[in-house]
mmCIF file of C-alpha atoms and ligand atoms in Angstrom:
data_model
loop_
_atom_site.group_PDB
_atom_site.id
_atom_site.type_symbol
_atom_site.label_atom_id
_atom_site.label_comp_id
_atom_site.label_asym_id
_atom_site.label_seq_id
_atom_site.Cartn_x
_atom_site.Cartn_y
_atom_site.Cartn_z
ATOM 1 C CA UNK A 11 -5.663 8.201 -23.287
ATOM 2 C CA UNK A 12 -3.377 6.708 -20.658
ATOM 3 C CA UNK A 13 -5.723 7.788 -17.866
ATOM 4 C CA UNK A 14 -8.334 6.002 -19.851
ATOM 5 C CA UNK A 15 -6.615 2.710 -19.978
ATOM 6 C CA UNK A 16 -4.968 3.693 -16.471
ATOM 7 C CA UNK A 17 -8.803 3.462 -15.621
ATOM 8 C CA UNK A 18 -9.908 0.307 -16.855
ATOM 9 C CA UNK A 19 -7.585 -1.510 -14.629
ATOM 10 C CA UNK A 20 -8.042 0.507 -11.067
ATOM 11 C CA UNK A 21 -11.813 1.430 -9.875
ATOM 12 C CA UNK A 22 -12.119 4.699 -10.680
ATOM 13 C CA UNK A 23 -14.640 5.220 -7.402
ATOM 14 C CA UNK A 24 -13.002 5.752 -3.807
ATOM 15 C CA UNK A 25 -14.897 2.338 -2.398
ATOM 16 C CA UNK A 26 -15.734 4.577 0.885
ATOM 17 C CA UNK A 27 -17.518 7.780 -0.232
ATOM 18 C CA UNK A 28 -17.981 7.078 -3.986
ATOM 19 C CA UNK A 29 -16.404 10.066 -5.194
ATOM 20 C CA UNK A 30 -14.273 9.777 -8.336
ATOM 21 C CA UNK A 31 -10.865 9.552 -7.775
ATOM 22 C CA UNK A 32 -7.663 11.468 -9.211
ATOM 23 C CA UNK A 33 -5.618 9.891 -10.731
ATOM 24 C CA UNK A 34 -3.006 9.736 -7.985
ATOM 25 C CA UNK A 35 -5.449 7.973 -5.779
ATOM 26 C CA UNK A 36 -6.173 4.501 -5.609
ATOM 27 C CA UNK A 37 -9.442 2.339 -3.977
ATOM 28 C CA UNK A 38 -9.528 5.352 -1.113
ATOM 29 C CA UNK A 39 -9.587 9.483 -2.077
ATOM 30 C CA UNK A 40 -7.557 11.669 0.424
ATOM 31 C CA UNK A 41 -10.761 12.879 2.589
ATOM 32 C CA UNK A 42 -11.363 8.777 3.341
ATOM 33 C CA UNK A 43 -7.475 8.234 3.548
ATOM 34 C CA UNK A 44 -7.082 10.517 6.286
ATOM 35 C CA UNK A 45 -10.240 9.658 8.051
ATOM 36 C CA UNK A 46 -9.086 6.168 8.594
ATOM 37 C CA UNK A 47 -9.957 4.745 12.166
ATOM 38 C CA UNK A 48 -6.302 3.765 12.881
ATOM 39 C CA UNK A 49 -5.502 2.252 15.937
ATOM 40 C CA UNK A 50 -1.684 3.265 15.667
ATOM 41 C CA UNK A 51 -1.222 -0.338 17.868
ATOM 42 C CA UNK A 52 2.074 -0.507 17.039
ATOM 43 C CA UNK A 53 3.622 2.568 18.300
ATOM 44 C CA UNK A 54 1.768 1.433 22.017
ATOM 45 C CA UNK A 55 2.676 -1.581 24.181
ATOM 46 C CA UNK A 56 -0.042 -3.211 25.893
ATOM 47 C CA UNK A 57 -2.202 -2.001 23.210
ATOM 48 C CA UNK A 58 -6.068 -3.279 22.856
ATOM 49 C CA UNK A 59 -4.998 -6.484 20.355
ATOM 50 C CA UNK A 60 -2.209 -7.004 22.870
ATOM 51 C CA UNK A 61 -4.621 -7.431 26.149
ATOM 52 C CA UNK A 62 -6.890 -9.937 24.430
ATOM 53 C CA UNK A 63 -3.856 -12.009 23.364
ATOM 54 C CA UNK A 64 -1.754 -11.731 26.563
ATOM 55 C CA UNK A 65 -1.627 -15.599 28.418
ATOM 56 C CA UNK A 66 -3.513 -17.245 25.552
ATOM 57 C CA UNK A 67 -0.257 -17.546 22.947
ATOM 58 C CA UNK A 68 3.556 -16.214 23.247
ATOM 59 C CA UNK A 69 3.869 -13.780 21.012
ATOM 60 C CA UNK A 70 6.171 -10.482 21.199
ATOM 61 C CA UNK A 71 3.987 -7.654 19.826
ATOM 62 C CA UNK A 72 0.556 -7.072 18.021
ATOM 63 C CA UNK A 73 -1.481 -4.607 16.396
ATOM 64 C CA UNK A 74 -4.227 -4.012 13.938
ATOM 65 C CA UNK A 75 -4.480 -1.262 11.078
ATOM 66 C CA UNK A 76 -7.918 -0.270 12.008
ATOM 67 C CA UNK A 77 -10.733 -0.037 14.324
ATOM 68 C CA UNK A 78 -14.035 -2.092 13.525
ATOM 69 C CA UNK A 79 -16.727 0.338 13.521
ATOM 70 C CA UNK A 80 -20.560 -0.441 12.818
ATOM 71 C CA UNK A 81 -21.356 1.859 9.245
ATOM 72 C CA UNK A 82 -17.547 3.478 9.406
ATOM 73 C CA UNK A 83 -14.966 2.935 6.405
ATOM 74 C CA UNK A 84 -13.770 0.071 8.308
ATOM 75 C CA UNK A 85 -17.053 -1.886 7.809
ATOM 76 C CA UNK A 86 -17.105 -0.835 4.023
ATOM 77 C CA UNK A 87 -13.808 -1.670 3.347
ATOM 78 C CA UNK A 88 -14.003 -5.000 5.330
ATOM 79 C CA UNK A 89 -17.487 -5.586 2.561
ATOM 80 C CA UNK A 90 -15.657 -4.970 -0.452
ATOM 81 C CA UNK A 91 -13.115 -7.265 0.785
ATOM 82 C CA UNK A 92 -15.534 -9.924 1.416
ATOM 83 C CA UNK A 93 -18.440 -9.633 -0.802
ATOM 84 C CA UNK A 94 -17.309 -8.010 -3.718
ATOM 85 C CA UNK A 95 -13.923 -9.944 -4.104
ATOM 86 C CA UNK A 96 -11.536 -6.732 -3.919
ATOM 87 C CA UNK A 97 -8.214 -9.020 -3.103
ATOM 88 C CA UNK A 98 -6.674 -5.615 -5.067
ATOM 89 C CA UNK A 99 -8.038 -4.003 -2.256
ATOM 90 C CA UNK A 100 -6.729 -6.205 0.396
ATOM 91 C CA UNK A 101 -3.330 -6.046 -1.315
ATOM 92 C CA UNK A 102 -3.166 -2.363 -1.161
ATOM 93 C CA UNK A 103 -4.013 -2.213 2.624
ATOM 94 C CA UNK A 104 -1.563 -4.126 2.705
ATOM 95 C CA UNK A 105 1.508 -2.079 1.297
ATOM 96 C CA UNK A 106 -0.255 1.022 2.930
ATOM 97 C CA UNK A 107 -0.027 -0.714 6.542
ATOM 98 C CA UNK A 108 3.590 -2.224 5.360
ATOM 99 C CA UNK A 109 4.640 1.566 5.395
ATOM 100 C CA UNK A 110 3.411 2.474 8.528
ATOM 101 C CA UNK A 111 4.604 -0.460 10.559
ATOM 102 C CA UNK A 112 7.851 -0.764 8.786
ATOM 103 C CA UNK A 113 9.895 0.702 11.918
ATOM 104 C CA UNK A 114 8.247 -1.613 13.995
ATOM 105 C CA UNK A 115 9.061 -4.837 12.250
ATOM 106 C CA UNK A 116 12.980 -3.624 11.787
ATOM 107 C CA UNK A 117 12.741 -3.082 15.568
ATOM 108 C CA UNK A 118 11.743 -6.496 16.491
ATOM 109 C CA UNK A 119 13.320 -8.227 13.369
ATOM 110 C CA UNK A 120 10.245 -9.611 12.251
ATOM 111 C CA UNK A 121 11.499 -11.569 9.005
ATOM 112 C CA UNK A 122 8.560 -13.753 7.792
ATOM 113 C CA UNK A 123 4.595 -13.618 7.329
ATOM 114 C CA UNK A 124 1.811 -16.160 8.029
ATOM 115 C CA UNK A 125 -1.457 -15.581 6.949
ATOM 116 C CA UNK A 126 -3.894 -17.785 8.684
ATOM 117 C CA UNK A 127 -5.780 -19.937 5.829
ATOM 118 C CA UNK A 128 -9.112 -20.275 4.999
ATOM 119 C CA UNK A 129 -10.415 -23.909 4.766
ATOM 120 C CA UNK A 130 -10.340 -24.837 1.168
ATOM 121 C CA UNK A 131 -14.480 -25.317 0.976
ATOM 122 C CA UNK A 132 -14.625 -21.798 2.092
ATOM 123 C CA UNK A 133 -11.559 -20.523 0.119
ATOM 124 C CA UNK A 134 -13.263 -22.358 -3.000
ATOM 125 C CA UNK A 135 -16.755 -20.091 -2.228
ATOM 126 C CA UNK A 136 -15.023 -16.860 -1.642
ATOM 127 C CA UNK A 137 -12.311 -17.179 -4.551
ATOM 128 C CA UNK A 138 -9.740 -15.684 -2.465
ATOM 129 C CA UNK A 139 -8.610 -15.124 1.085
ATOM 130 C CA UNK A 140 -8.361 -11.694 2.165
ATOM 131 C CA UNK A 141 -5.846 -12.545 4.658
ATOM 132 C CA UNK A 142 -3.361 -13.591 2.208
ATOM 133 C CA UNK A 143 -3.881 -10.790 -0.147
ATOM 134 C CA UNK A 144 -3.359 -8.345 2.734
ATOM 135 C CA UNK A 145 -0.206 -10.099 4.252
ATOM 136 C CA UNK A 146 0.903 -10.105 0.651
ATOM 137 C CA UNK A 147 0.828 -6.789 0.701
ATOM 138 C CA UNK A 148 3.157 -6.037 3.308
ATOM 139 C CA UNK A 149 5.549 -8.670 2.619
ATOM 140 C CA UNK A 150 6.672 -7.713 -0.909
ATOM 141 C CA UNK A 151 6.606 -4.036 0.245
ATOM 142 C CA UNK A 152 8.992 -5.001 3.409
ATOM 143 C CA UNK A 153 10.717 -8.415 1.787
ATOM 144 C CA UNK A 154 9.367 -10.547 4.289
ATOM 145 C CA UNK A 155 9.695 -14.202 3.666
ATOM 146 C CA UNK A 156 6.132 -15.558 2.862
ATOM 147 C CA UNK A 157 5.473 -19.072 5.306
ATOM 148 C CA UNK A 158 1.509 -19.278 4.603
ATOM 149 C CA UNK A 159 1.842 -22.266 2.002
ATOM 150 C CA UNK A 160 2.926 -24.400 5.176
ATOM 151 C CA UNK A 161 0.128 -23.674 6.965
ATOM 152 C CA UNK A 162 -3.331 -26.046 6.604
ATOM 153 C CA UNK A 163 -6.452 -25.375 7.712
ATOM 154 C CA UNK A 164 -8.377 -28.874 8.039
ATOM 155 C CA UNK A 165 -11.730 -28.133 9.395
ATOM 156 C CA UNK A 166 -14.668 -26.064 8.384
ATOM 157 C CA UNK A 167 -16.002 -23.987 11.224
ATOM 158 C CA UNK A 168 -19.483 -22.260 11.667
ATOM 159 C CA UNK A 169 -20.025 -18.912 11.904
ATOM 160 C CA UNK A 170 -18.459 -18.073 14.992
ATOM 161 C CA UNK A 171 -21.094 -14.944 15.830
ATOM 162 C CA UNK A 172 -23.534 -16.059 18.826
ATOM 163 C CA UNK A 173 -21.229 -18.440 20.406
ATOM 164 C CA UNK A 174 -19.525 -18.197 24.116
ATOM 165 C CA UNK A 175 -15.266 -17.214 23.909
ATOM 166 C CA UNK A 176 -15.011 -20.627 25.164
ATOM 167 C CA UNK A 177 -17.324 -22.081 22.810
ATOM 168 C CA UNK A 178 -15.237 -20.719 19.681
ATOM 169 C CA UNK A 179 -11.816 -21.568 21.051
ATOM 170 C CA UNK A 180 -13.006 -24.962 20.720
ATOM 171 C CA UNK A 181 -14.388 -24.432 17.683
ATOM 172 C CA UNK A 182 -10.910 -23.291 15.836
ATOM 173 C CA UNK A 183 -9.038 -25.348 18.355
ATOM 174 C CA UNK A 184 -6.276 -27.743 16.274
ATOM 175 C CA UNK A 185 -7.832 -27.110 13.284
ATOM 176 C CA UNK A 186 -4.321 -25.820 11.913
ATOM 177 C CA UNK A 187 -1.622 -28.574 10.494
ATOM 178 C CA UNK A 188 2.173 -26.837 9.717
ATOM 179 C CA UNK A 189 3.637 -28.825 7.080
ATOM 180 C CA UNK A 190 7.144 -27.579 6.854
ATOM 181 C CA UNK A 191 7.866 -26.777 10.489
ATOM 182 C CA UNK A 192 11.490 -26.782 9.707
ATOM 183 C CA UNK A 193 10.510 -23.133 7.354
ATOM 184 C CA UNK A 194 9.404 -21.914 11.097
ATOM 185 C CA UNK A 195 12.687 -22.572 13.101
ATOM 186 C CA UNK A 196 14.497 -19.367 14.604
ATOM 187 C CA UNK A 197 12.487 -16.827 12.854
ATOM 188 C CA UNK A 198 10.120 -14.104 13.783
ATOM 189 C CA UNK A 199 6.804 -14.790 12.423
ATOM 190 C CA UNK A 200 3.738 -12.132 11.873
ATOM 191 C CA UNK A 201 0.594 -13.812 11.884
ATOM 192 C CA UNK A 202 -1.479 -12.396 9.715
ATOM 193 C CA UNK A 203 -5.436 -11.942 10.186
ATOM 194 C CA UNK A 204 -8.221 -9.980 8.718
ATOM 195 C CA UNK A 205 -10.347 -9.319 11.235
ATOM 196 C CA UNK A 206 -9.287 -9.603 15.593
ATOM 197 C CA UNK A 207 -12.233 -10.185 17.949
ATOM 198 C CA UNK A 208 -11.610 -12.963 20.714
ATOM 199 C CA UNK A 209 -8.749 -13.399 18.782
ATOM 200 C CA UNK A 210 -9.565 -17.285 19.546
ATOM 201 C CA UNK A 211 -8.832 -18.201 15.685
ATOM 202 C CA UNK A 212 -5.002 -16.388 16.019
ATOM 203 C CA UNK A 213 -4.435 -18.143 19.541
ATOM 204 C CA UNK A 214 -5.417 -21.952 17.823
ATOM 205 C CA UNK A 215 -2.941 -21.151 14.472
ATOM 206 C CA UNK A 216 -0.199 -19.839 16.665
ATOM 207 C CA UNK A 217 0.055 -22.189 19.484
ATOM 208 C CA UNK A 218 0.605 -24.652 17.008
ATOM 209 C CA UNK A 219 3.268 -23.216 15.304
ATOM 210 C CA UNK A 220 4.586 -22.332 18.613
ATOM 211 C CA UNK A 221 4.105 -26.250 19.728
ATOM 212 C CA UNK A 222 6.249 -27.399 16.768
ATOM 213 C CA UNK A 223 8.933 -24.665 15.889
ATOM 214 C CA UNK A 224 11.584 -22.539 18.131
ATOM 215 C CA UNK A 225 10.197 -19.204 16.644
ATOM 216 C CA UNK A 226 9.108 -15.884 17.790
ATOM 217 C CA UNK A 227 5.405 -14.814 17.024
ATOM 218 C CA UNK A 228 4.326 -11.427 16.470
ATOM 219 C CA UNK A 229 0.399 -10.554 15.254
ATOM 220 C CA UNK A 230 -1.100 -8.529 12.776
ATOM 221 C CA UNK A 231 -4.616 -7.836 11.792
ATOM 222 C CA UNK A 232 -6.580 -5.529 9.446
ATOM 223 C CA UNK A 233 -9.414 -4.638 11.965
ATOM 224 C CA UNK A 234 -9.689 -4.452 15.551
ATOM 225 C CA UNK A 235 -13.453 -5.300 16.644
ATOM 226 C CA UNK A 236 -12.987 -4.789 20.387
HETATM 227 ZN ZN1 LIG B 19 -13.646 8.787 -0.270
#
């Protein structure tokens, strides 16, 4: 009976390989859990995320959960997040990355989150934004103090896919308005992202926190595309 309830509010279907789940499993069954592409980023300085950041914003350490790979359990989890609305999903990632990275944040005393916005138009189509529900995760699971209401996004950009790195960081450049900047002084923010590429969209929201507030910056992202 309370397995049948238990399943009406989680998916009863690991979202990777379809298999039904038991009922100590949630979104992901144990084969797909361990078969995770993780990059393990934050055990390793200098790290892939780390190189395409390094001279573009100041920040102190980055990493991503997983690597992007075309038709791996990145790609379907990244789907579900985005075209099926799974922000339960995102949320869960979320605690499950919180886990593995807690060391890490104690380390470098990371104390509050960012997740980088979505515009409102686009926020409005999609019903949620992924990167919230996934930052969300890890700060209730590692009581980190939640900054992303101060943080605006004002203009819609394209689809960023066949333009040139320079072409984008136009694109996203100062399209990001901090309305409490005072929330920002002296602490050590993770920016929070779903997905890294050029990592053009993190270097526009963090240079302008980093313009306005005496704060340390540290990055975060579910995927790693490199
Ligand atoms: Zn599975």
């Amino acid at each position: 009976m309370l397995g049948n309830l238990l399943n009406l509010f989680y998916p009863n279907l690991c979202v990777s390989c379809n298999q039904s789940l038991v009922q100590t499993e949630r979104y992901l069954c144990l084969g797909c859990l361990i078969k995770l592409p993780e990059t393990k980023d934050h055990l390793m300085k200098e790290n892939g995320v780390e190189k395409t950041l390094w001279g573009r914003i100041p920040f102190e350490r980055a990493f991503s959960f997983l690597y992007f790979n075309q038709k791996g359990i990145t790609q379907k989890l990244l789907h579900e997040l985005k075209y099926k609305g799974n922000e339960e999903l995102a949320h869960f990632l979320g605690e499950l990355y919180a886990e593995k990275i807690r060391k890490t944040v104690e380390n470098h005393g990371i104390n509050a989150i960012l997740a980088i916005p979505l515009h409102k138009n686009k926020l409005a189509k999609r019903g949620y934004n992924q990167s919230l529900a996934f930052a969300n995760g890890i700060s209730q699971t590692l009581q980190l103090e939640d900054l992303s209401e101060y943080v605006e996004r004002m203009k819609f950009t394209d689809t960023q896919t066949k333009k040139s790195r320079a072409d984008r960081w136009t694109n996203v450049h100062s399209v990001f308005t901090i309305h409490n900047q005072n929330c920002f002084e002296n602490k050590h923010v993770l920016v929070v992202d779903d997905v890294i590429t050029t990592g053009a969209t993190i270097e526009s929201c963090a240079n302008e926190i980093a313009k306005l507030a005496k704060c340390r910056i540290s990055v975060a992202s579910i995927a790693f595309a490199a």
